[in-house]
XYZ file of C-alpha atoms in Angstrom:
339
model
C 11.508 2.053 -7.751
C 9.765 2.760 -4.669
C 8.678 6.501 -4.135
C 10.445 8.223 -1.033
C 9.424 10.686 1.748
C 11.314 13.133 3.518
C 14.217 11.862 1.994
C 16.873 14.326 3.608
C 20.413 12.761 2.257
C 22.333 14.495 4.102
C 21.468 18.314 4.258
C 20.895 20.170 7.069
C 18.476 19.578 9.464
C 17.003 22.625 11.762
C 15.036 22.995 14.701
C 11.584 23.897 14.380
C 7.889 22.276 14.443
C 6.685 18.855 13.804
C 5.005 18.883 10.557
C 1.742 16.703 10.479
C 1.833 13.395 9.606
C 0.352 11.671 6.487
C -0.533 8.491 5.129
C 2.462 6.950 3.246
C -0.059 4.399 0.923
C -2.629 5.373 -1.543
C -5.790 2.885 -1.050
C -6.275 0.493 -3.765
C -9.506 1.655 -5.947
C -12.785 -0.590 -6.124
C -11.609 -4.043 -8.209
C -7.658 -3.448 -8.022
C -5.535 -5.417 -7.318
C -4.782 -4.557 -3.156
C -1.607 -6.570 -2.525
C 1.195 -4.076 -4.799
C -0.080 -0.832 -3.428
C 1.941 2.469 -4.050
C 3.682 3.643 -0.601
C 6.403 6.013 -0.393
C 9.321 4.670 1.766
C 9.863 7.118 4.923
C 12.991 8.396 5.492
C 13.779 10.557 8.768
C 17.085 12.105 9.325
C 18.439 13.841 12.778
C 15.838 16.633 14.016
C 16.514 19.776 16.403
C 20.419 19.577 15.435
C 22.276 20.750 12.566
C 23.369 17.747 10.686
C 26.922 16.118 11.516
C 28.144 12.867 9.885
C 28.695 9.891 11.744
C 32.818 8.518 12.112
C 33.240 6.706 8.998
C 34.592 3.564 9.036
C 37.122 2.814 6.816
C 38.497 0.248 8.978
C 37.058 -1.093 12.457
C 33.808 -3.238 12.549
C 30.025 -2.232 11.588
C 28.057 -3.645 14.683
C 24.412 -4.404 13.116
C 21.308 -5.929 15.421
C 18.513 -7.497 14.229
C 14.929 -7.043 15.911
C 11.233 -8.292 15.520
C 9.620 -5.253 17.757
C 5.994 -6.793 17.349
C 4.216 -3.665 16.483
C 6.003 -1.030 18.576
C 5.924 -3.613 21.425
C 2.070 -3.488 21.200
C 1.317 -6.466 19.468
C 0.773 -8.518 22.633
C 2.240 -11.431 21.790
C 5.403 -10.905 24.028
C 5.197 -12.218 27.961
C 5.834 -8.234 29.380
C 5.042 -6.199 26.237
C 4.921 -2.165 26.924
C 5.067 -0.260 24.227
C 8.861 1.034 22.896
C 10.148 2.387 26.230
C 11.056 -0.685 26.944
C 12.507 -1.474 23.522
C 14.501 1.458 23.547
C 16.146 0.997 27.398
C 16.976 -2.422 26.027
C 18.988 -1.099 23.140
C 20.377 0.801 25.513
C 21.220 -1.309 28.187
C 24.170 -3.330 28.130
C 22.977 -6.625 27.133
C 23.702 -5.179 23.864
C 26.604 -4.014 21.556
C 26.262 -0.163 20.793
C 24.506 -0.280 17.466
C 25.618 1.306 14.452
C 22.895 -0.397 12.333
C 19.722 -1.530 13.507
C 16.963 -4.059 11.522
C 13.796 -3.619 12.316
C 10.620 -6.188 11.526
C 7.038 -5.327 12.631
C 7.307 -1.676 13.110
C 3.970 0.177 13.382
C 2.906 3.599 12.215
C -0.114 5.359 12.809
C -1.812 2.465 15.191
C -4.142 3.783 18.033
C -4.060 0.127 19.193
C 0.251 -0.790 18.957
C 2.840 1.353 21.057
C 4.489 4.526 19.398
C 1.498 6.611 18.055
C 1.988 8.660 14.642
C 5.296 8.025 13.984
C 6.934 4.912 12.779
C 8.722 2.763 15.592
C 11.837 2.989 13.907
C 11.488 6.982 13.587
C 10.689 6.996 17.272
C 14.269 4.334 18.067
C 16.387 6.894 15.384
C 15.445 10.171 17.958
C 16.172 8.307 20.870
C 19.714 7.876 19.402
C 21.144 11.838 18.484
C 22.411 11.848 15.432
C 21.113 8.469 13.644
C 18.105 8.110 10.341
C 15.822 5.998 10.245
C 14.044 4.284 6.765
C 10.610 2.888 7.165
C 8.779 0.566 3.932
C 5.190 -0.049 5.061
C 4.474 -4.054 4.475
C 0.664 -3.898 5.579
C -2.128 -1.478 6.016
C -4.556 -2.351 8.259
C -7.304 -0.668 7.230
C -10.145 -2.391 9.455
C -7.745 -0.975 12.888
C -7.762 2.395 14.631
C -5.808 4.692 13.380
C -3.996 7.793 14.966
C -3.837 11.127 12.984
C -1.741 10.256 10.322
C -5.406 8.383 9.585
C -3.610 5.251 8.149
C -2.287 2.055 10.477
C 0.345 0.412 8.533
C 3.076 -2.498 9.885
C 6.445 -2.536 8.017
C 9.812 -2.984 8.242
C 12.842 -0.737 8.914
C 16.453 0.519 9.238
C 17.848 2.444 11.309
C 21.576 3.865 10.827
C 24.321 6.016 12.276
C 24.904 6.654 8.671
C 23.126 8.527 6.356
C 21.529 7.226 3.394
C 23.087 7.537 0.083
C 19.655 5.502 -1.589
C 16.720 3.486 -0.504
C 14.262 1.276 -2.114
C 11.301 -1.330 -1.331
C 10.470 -4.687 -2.557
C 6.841 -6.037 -2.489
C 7.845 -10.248 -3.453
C 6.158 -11.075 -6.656
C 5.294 -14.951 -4.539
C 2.620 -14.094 -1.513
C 0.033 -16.377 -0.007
C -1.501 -16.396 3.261
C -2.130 -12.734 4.299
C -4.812 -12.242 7.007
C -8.059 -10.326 6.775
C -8.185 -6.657 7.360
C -5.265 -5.923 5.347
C -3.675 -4.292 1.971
C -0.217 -5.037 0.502
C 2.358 -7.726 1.124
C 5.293 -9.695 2.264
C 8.014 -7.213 1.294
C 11.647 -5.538 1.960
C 13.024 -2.604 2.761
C 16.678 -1.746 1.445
C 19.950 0.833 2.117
C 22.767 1.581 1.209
C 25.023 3.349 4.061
C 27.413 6.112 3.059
C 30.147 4.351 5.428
C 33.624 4.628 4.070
C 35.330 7.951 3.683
C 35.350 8.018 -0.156
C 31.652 7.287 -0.222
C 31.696 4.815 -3.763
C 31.298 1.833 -2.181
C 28.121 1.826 0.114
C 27.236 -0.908 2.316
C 23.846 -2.797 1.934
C 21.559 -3.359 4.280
C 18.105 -5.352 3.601
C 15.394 -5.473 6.405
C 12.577 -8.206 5.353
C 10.082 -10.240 7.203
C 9.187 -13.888 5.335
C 6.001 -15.483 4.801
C 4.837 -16.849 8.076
C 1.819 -18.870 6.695
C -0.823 -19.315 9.030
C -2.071 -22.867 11.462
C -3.748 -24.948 9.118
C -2.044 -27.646 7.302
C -2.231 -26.018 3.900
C -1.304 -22.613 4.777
C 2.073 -24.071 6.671
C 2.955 -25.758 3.460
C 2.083 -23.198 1.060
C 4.069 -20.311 3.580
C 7.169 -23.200 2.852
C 7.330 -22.716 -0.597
C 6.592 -18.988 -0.956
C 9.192 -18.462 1.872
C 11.319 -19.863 -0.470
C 10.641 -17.937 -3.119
C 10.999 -14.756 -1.284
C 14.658 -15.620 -0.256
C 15.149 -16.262 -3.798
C 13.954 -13.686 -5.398
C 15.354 -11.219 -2.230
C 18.724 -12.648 -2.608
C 18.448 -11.379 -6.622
C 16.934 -9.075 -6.111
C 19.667 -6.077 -4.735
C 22.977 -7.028 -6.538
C 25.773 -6.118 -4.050
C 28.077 -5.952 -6.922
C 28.880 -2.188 -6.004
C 28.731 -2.082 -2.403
C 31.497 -3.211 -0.191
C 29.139 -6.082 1.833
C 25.503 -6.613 1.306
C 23.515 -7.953 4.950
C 20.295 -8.944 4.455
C 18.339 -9.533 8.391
C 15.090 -9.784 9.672
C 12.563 -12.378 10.666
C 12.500 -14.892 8.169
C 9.895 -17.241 9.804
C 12.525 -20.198 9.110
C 12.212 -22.654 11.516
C 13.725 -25.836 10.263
C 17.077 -25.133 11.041
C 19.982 -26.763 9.161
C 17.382 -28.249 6.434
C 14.955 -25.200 6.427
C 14.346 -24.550 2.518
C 14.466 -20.703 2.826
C 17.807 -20.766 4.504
C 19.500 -23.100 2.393
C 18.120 -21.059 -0.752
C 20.336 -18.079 0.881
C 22.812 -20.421 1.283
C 22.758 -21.392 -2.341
C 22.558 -18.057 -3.415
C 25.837 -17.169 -1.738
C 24.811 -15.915 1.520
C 25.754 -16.788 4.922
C 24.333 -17.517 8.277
C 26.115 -15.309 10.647
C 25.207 -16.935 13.824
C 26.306 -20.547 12.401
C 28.476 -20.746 14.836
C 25.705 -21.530 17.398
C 24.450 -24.277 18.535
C 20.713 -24.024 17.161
C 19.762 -24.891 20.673
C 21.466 -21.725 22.326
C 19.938 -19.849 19.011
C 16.656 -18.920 20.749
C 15.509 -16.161 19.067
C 11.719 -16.402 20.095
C 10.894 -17.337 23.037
C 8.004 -16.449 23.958
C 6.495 -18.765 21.490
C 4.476 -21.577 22.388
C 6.169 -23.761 20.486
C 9.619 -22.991 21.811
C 8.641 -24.613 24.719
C 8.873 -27.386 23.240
C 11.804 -27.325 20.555
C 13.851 -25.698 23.331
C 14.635 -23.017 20.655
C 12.878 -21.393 17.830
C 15.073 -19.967 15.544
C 13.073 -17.395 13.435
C 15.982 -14.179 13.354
C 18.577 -14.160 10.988
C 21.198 -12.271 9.615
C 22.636 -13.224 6.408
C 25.899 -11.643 4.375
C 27.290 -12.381 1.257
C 30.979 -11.930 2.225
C 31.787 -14.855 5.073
C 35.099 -13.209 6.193
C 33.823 -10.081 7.231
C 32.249 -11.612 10.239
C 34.200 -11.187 13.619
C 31.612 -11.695 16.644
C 28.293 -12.672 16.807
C 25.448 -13.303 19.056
C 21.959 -12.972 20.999
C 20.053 -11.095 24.051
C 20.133 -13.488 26.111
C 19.468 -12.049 29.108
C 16.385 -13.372 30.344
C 15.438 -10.925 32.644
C 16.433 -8.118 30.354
C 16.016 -9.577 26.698
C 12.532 -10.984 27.334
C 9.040 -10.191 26.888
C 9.429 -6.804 25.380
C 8.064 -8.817 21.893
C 7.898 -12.382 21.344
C 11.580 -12.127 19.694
C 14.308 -10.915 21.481
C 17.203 -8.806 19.420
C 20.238 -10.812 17.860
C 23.547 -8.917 16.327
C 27.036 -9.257 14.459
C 29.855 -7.268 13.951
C 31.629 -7.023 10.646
C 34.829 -6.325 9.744
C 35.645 -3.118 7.220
């Protein structure tokens, strides 16, 4: 169970001053093992207004996006990356459904060198929206990079919610290969459960994860196959949704293979669905600032993936160019779901 800070469920929130921010890992000690590290799972709730609960939806549809951010759109590897202005007009902006649940992958916290500053991207996304939370796992601390006050850089992933909270929890994935220098912890997964319906006793789930990417060489691309695998596995056990009116699980799942890609047939098999199958994988561009989706036409990375097919009523992707683009190397996806 992962620890959890500033967990507010739902009391009420009052104006007053920004408390200093902290690191939300405790460094590994000389010899230990530096890939399960203990972090506490960040959980912000609305701030400067007395807290008032979202509509609940008893009927209607849950509109969820999906979003790599690339570090606060800092990481540079979008074509017109500036920070999370950007990020947030584009929520905003009518290329996109009004969100009621929003995935995040590659959020940073407390990185002088990324967009955002102390506070987690997703903290930063949940004020720009009155009223919504925010949840925040850390994935990676990069302890070699500048770090802001909070005196710890960390990458992770998030939710953010027009609901409040009624539990979170993290998963680190047992299977991990690949990582890159500089860092401590791992591949891992960040889950909620909404307080949605009216009676409150059947939450809906919501998993934010980002897969094993490997790296170039030969062997890392195979071994980030199979432990991609593994992760989907062991992610899709991981949460039983047997209590929760639909479980989604989104993110970036590094899948590229399409149709046969191993990590997406393992959902598959493990009774989970491919929202956007309706798609053509060649209008499923998800990435395309990529090098390589130059050259496949489309690079389908972005997924969201529910265990209940018939809740699905609309789905799709940002994909207007002009507005979509370059604000990471992904560009957002959604669905809406029937209640």
């Amino acid at each position: 169970m992962a620890r959890v800070a500033s967990l507010l469920l739902p009391l009420l929130l009052s104006a007053g001053a920004a408390a200093a921010l902290s690191p939300l890992c405790v460094p590994p000690a000389p010899g230990q093992d530096d890939t399960y590290i203990d972090c506490e799972v960040e959980v912000e709730g609305p701030k400067g207004i007395a807290y008032q609960p979202a509509a609940l939806l008893d009927d209607g549809e849950l509109v969820v996006l999906e979003y790599n951010i690339d570090r606060n759109g800092g990481g540079g590897d979008g074509s017109n990356e500036g920070g999370l202005e950007p990020i947030i007009d584009l929520l905003k902006s009518d290329a996109l459904p009004d969100f009621d649940v929003l995935i995040l992958s590659e959020v940073s916290r407390g990185c002088d060198g990324y967009g955002g500053g102390d506070v987690s991207g997703a903290a930063a996304i949940a004020a720009a929206f009155p009223g919504y939370w925010s949840a925040y796992a850390v994935e990676f601390v990069e302890y070699d990079a500048e770090s802001t006050t909070t005196g710890e850089c960390s990458i992770g992933n998030a939710i953010v919610s027009k609901f409040p909270f009624a539990s979170v929890d993290s998963l680190t994935f047992s299977s991990q290969c690949c990582r890159y220098g500089g860092r401590w912890g791992g591949r891992s997964a960040v889950k909620a459960d909404l307080v949605v319906g009216s009676d409150g006793s059947s939450p809906v789930r919501i998993v934010s994860t980002h897969l094993e990417s490997g790296q170039s060489d030969v062997r890392s691309v195979i071994n980030g196959t199979i432990v991609r695998e593994r992760q989907a596995a062991e992610l899709a056990q991981h949460f039983p949704s047997s209590s929760t009116k639909f479980m989604l699980i989104g993110g970036d799942m590094n899948s590229p293979l399409r149709s046969i890609d191993p990590t997406r047939l393992t959902f598959q098999w493990s009774g989970f669905h491919d929202s956007h199958d309706s798609i053509p994988w060649r209008q499923r561009n998800t990435c395309p600032d990529a090098a390589i989706a130059q050259y496949a036409k489309a690079l389908t990375l972005d997924f969201l993936y529910i265990d209940d097919e018939d809740r699905i009523s609309e789905v799709g992707i940002c994909n207007d160019e002009e507005v979509c683009n370059g604000h990471s190397d992904h560009v957002p996806i959604f669905g809406k779901y029937r209640m």
